[in-house]
Coordinates of C-alpha atoms in Angstrom, one line a residue:
Chain A
M1 CA 137.1 138.2 101.2
S2 CA 138.4 134.8 101.0
I3 CA 142.0 136.3 102.4
I4 CA 139.9 137.6 105.1
T5 CA 138.3 134.1 106.1
A6 CA 141.3 132.1 105.7
V7 CA 143.5 134.7 108.1
S8 CA 140.4 134.3 110.8
T9 CA 140.4 130.3 110.2
W10 CA 144.3 130.2 110.2
I11 CA 145.2 132.9 113.2
I12 CA 144.0 130.6 116.6
P13 CA 145.8 127.2 115.1
C14 CA 149.1 129.5 114.6
F15 CA 149.0 131.5 117.3
I16 CA 148.9 128.1 119.3
L17 CA 151.7 126.7 117.4
L18 CA 154.0 129.8 117.9
V19 CA 153.5 129.5 121.5
L20 CA 154.1 125.9 121.6
L21 CA 157.2 126.1 120.0
V22 CA 158.6 129.1 121.7
A23 CA 157.7 127.1 124.8
T24 CA 159.6 124.2 123.7
W25 CA 163.0 125.7 122.8
R26 CA 162.9 127.9 125.4
K27 CA 162.5 124.4 128.0
I28 CA 159.4 125.9 129.9
P29 CA 156.8 123.2 131.5
A30 CA 154.3 123.9 128.7
Y31 CA 152.0 121.5 129.8
E32 CA 151.9 122.3 133.6
L33 CA 151.6 125.9 133.0
F34 CA 148.6 125.2 130.8
V35 CA 146.9 123.2 133.4
E36 CA 148.1 126.3 135.9
G37 CA 146.3 128.5 133.9
G38 CA 143.5 126.5 133.0
K39 CA 142.6 126.4 136.6
E40 CA 142.2 130.0 136.8
G41 CA 140.1 129.8 133.8
V42 CA 137.6 127.5 136.2
K43 CA 138.0 129.6 138.9
M44 CA 136.8 132.8 136.7
A45 CA 133.8 131.2 135.2
F46 CA 132.3 130.5 138.6
S47 CA 133.0 133.9 140.3
L48 CA 131.0 135.4 137.1
L49 CA 128.3 132.9 137.5
P50 CA 126.4 135.4 140.0
F51 CA 126.8 138.4 137.9
L52 CA 125.3 136.8 134.7
V53 CA 122.3 135.2 136.4
G54 CA 121.5 138.6 138.0
M55 CA 121.7 140.9 134.9
I56 CA 120.0 138.4 132.5
V57 CA 117.4 137.5 134.8
S58 CA 116.9 141.3 135.5
I59 CA 116.8 141.9 131.5
S60 CA 114.7 139.1 130.8
I61 CA 112.0 140.4 133.1
L62 CA 112.0 144.0 131.6
R63 CA 111.6 142.4 128.3
S64 CA 109.1 139.7 128.9
S65 CA 106.9 142.2 130.5
G66 CA 106.4 144.1 127.6
A67 CA 107.8 147.2 129.1
L68 CA 110.7 147.3 126.9
E69 CA 108.8 147.2 123.8
A70 CA 106.1 149.5 125.0
F71 CA 108.9 152.0 125.7
I72 CA 110.3 151.5 122.1
N73 CA 106.9 152.1 120.6
L74 CA 106.8 155.3 122.8
I75 CA 110.0 157.0 121.9
S76 CA 109.7 155.4 118.3
P77 CA 107.8 158.6 116.6
L78 CA 110.6 161.1 118.1
L79 CA 113.3 159.1 116.5
T80 CA 111.6 158.7 113.1
L81 CA 111.4 162.5 113.4
I82 CA 114.8 163.0 113.2
G83 CA 115.5 160.6 110.3
I84 CA 116.0 157.3 112.3
P85 CA 114.0 154.7 110.5
P86 CA 111.3 153.2 112.6
D87 CA 111.9 149.7 112.0
I88 CA 115.6 149.9 113.1
V89 CA 114.8 151.6 116.0
P90 CA 114.1 148.3 118.7
L91 CA 117.4 147.2 117.6
A92 CA 119.4 150.2 118.1
L93 CA 117.6 150.4 121.8
V94 CA 118.4 146.6 122.7
R95 CA 121.6 146.3 121.2
P96 CA 123.5 148.1 124.3
I97 CA 121.7 145.5 126.6
S98 CA 121.4 142.5 125.3
G99 CA 123.5 140.3 122.8
N100 CA 120.9 137.2 122.1
A101 CA 117.8 140.1 122.1
A102 CA 120.0 142.1 119.4
L103 CA 121.0 139.1 117.2
G104 CA 117.3 137.9 117.4
M105 CA 116.1 141.1 116.2
T106 CA 119.1 141.5 113.6
T107 CA 118.1 138.0 111.8
E108 CA 114.3 139.0 112.1
L109 CA 115.0 142.2 110.1
I110 CA 117.0 140.5 107.5
E111 CA 114.3 138.0 107.3
T112 CA 111.3 140.2 106.7
H113 CA 113.4 143.0 104.4
G114 CA 115.7 140.9 102.8
P115 CA 119.4 141.0 103.4
D116 CA 120.3 143.4 100.5
S117 CA 117.4 146.2 101.5
F118 CA 118.4 149.1 103.2
I119 CA 116.8 148.4 106.4
G120 CA 118.7 144.8 106.0
R121 CA 122.5 146.3 105.4
L122 CA 121.6 149.4 108.2
A123 CA 120.6 146.1 110.4
S124 CA 123.7 143.9 109.3
T125 CA 126.2 147.2 110.3
M126 CA 124.6 148.0 113.4
Q127 CA 124.9 144.4 114.6
G128 CA 128.7 144.3 113.3
S129 CA 129.9 147.7 114.6
T130 CA 128.6 148.0 118.5
D131 CA 128.9 145.4 121.2
T132 CA 126.8 144.7 124.0
T133 CA 128.0 146.9 126.8
L134 CA 126.0 145.7 129.5
Y135 CA 127.5 142.3 129.1
I136 CA 130.9 143.5 128.7
L137 CA 130.5 145.5 131.8
T138 CA 129.4 142.7 133.8
V139 CA 131.7 139.7 132.7
Y140 CA 134.9 142.1 132.9
F141 CA 134.1 144.0 136.1
G142 CA 132.2 140.8 137.3
A143 CA 135.3 138.4 137.0
I144 CA 137.9 140.8 138.8
G145 CA 135.4 142.0 141.3
I146 CA 135.3 145.7 140.2
R147 CA 132.5 147.1 142.2
K148 CA 132.8 151.0 141.9
M149 CA 132.6 151.5 138.1
G150 CA 132.9 154.9 138.1
Y151 CA 131.9 156.9 134.8
A152 CA 132.5 153.3 132.8
L153 CA 128.5 152.9 132.2
K154 CA 128.4 156.7 130.9
V155 CA 131.5 155.9 128.6
G156 CA 130.2 152.7 127.2
L157 CA 126.5 153.8 126.3
L158 CA 127.4 156.9 125.1
A159 CA 129.8 155.1 122.9
D160 CA 127.0 153.1 121.7
I161 CA 124.9 156.2 120.7
V162 CA 127.9 157.2 118.4
G163 CA 128.2 153.6 117.0
I164 CA 124.3 153.7 116.1
I165 CA 124.3 157.1 114.5
A166 CA 127.2 156.4 112.6
S167 CA 126.1 153.3 111.2
I168 CA 122.7 155.1 109.9
I169 CA 125.0 157.8 108.4
V170 CA 127.5 155.5 107.0
V171 CA 124.8 153.1 105.4
S172 CA 123.0 156.0 103.9
L173 CA 126.0 157.2 102.1
V174 CA 127.5 154.2 100.8
F175 CA 124.3 152.5 99.8
G176 CA 121.3 155.5 100.2
Chain B
M1 CA 124.7 153.5 139.1
V2 CA 124.5 149.8 137.9
N3 CA 122.9 148.9 141.0
I4 CA 120.3 151.4 140.2
I5 CA 119.8 150.3 136.6
W6 CA 119.7 146.5 137.7
A7 CA 117.1 146.8 140.1
C8 CA 115.0 149.6 138.2
M9 CA 114.9 146.9 135.0
A10 CA 113.3 144.5 137.2
I11 CA 111.3 146.9 139.0
I12 CA 109.7 148.6 136.1
G13 CA 109.3 145.0 134.2
I14 CA 107.4 143.6 137.4
L15 CA 105.3 146.6 137.9
Y16 CA 104.3 146.9 134.1
A17 CA 103.3 143.2 134.2
M18 CA 101.2 143.7 137.0
I19 CA 99.2 146.5 135.1
N20 CA 99.1 144.6 131.7
G21 CA 98.7 141.0 133.0
T22 CA 101.7 139.7 131.4
M23 CA 103.0 138.0 135.1
D24 CA 102.8 134.6 133.6
Q25 CA 105.3 135.7 130.9
V26 CA 107.6 137.4 133.7
N27 CA 107.3 134.3 135.9
E28 CA 108.4 131.8 133.4
A29 CA 111.4 134.5 132.2
I30 CA 112.8 134.7 135.5
F31 CA 113.5 130.9 135.6
E32 CA 114.1 130.4 131.9
S33 CA 116.6 133.1 132.0
A34 CA 118.3 131.8 134.9
D35 CA 118.8 128.9 133.6
E36 CA 120.1 130.4 130.3
A37 CA 122.6 132.7 131.9
V38 CA 124.2 129.3 133.6
S39 CA 124.2 127.9 130.2
L40 CA 126.1 130.7 129.0
T41 CA 128.6 130.4 131.9
I42 CA 129.3 126.7 131.3
G43 CA 129.8 127.4 127.6
L44 CA 132.5 130.2 128.9
I45 CA 134.4 127.5 130.9
S46 CA 135.8 125.6 128.1
V47 CA 136.8 128.8 126.3
L48 CA 138.3 130.2 129.8
V49 CA 139.9 127.0 130.7
F50 CA 141.7 126.7 127.3
W51 CA 142.6 130.3 126.4
L52 CA 144.0 131.4 130.1
G53 CA 146.1 128.0 129.7
I54 CA 147.7 128.9 126.4
M55 CA 148.2 132.3 127.5
K56 CA 149.5 131.4 130.8
I57 CA 152.4 129.7 128.4
A58 CA 152.6 132.7 126.1
E59 CA 153.6 134.9 129.4
E60 CA 156.1 132.5 130.8
A61 CA 157.7 132.1 126.8
G62 CA 157.6 136.0 127.0
I63 CA 155.7 136.1 124.1
L64 CA 153.4 138.7 125.3
R65 CA 156.6 140.9 126.5
V66 CA 157.2 140.7 122.6
L67 CA 153.7 141.9 121.7
A68 CA 153.7 144.7 123.9
K69 CA 156.8 145.6 122.6
I70 CA 156.0 146.2 119.0
F71 CA 152.9 147.9 119.6
R72 CA 154.3 150.1 122.6
P73 CA 154.1 153.5 120.9
I74 CA 150.2 153.4 120.1
I75 CA 149.2 151.8 123.3
I76 CA 150.9 153.8 125.6
K77 CA 149.0 156.9 124.1
I78 CA 146.1 155.2 124.5
F79 CA 146.9 153.8 128.2
P80 CA 149.4 156.2 129.7
E81 CA 149.2 154.8 133.2
I82 CA 150.2 151.3 132.3
P83 CA 154.1 150.8 132.7
K84 CA 156.4 149.7 129.6
D85 CA 156.7 146.2 128.8
H86 CA 153.9 145.4 132.1
P87 CA 152.1 142.2 130.9
A88 CA 148.8 144.0 131.2
M89 CA 150.0 145.7 128.0
G90 CA 150.1 141.8 125.8
Y91 CA 146.9 141.2 127.1
I92 CA 145.6 144.6 125.8
L93 CA 147.2 143.6 122.7
S94 CA 145.9 140.1 122.4
N95 CA 142.6 141.0 123.4
I96 CA 142.4 143.6 120.6
T97 CA 144.2 141.7 117.9
A98 CA 141.2 138.8 118.8
N99 CA 138.3 141.4 118.3
I100 CA 139.5 142.6 115.5
F101 CA 139.7 139.2 113.7
G102 CA 136.2 138.5 114.6
L103 CA 137.3 135.6 117.5
G104 CA 135.1 136.8 120.3
N105 CA 135.6 133.6 122.1
A106 CA 139.3 134.3 122.5
A107 CA 138.9 137.9 123.2
T108 CA 137.0 137.5 126.4
P109 CA 139.8 135.8 128.6
M110 CA 142.1 137.8 127.4
G111 CA 140.4 140.5 128.1
I112 CA 139.5 139.8 131.8
K113 CA 143.2 138.9 132.0
A114 CA 144.2 142.4 131.0
M115 CA 141.9 143.8 133.4
E116 CA 143.2 141.6 136.2
Q117 CA 146.7 143.0 135.5
M118 CA 145.1 146.5 135.5
K119 CA 143.4 145.8 138.9
E120 CA 146.8 145.0 140.5
L121 CA 148.5 147.9 138.9
N122 CA 145.9 149.7 140.8
G123 CA 147.0 148.3 144.1
G124 CA 143.9 145.9 144.1
S125 CA 141.3 148.4 144.6
D126 CA 137.6 147.0 143.8
S127 CA 136.7 150.6 142.0
A128 CA 137.5 151.0 138.3
S129 CA 140.9 152.7 137.4
R130 CA 141.3 155.2 134.3
S131 CA 142.5 152.0 132.1
M132 CA 140.2 149.6 133.2
I133 CA 137.6 152.2 131.5
T134 CA 139.3 153.1 128.7
F135 CA 139.7 149.4 128.1
L136 CA 136.4 148.9 128.4
A137 CA 135.2 151.7 126.1
L138 CA 137.4 149.8 123.5
N139 CA 135.8 147.0 124.0
T140 CA 132.1 148.1 124.0
S141 CA 132.6 150.0 120.8
S142 CA 133.7 146.8 119.3
L143 CA 136.5 146.1 117.1
T144 CA 135.5 143.6 114.7
L145 CA 137.0 143.7 110.9
I146 CA 135.0 140.6 109.9
P147 CA 131.6 140.6 111.6
T148 CA 131.4 136.5 111.3
T149 CA 128.2 136.0 112.7
V150 CA 126.3 138.8 110.4
I151 CA 127.7 137.4 107.6
A152 CA 126.6 134.1 108.2
I153 CA 123.0 135.4 108.8
R154 CA 122.8 137.4 105.6
M155 CA 124.2 134.0 103.9
Q156 CA 121.5 132.1 105.1
F157 CA 119.0 134.5 103.7
N158 CA 120.6 134.4 100.1
S159 CA 122.0 137.6 100.1
L160 CA 123.6 138.6 96.7
S161 CA 126.5 139.8 98.1
P162 CA 126.8 138.8 101.7
T163 CA 130.2 140.6 102.7
E164 CA 129.0 144.0 101.4
I165 CA 128.8 145.3 104.9
V166 CA 131.9 144.5 105.9
G167 CA 133.0 147.9 104.4
T168 CA 130.3 150.2 106.4
T169 CA 130.9 148.2 109.6
I170 CA 134.6 149.0 109.5
I171 CA 133.8 152.4 109.1
A172 CA 131.0 152.5 111.6
T173 CA 133.4 150.7 114.2
T174 CA 136.5 153.2 113.3
V175 CA 134.1 155.9 114.1
S176 CA 132.7 154.7 117.3
S177 CA 136.0 153.5 118.7
I178 CA 137.7 157.1 118.3
C179 CA 134.6 158.6 120.2
A180 CA 134.4 155.9 122.3
L181 CA 138.0 156.8 123.5
L182 CA 137.1 161.0 123.3
I183 CA 134.2 160.5 125.3
D184 CA 136.4 158.4 128.1
R185 CA 139.0 161.2 128.0
F186 CA 136.3 163.4 128.5
F187 CA 134.8 162.0 131.4
Y188 CA 138.5 161.7 133.0
Y189 CA 139.5 165.2 132.7
K190 CA 136.0 166.1 133.8
R191 CA 137.0 164.2 136.9
L192 CA 140.3 165.3 137.6
W193 CA 139.0 169.1 137.2
R194 CA 136.5 168.6 139.8
K195 CA 139.2 167.6 142.5

């Protein structure tokens, strides 16, 4: 593990070092290029802003009204029937929609059940093995102005379902 | 589809609040979350500016091209529509590498650049191309090798072995990424077949 942690802390500085060394060696105007690229970053962030505000507000209306919770409570028994632990259901449903909410739920689950409990391990695995589809869709397509998304959302959400099921199976097999 | 989902989330929320008397919370959430979205974007500016700056140098210095060349055999199978040695390949690779090492902050700007290149390849059209959707599928299934945030949370709550979930996370991620690619292929061929 310490090796992996070391790699993650070293990789960014080393990559920057490599880029700057190659640029200097090839006599490329590194600083000017940096500024030029950075300007694109500013533009990108601003074009992203309305997409994020729209999506996040809509999600939080759903969440704060209590409708999301009611929906989860409604379908929980059904999912328990097919062997999904009820405590994990809210996290599984929220993970693709809101990253912040999912992180909050994971923290809460780990706190109440303990990090080394079955639920704690399952929540940890689930949090780490899927990403917030709606956020990625909003940011990536929003930043470059894609309006017709085709079958992208379907693919993303189905992949989430697979990831959640995979987490449950793997954790049951390894720690069960 | 996104239009409908977006509108429905808000519509259902507001209607539900009318019936259940949670309008206060909804009203508060609207403005708080708009605020939250703006701070999120501002937080993104620093990362976007810095990484896009560095990546611009990397591109001009030919580093992205070298990266693309090394991993070409695998990436070409996953993204058959992107020409060999195209800078998009380099950005895709940088994004995947950053994701694998749990560097989400660095992954996002590279992912956006990759998308931009793919849009160019697609003639600047505003509809998602096949490669874009494949790339998106890869990203939503998350390619983390080390789930740093989760490990941090587990440490905070005194886990005896905070990193014991790394193995299960890697297996689950691998399964979901492979399935994501298969699902993506399935929908692509289904669409082709319909035409």
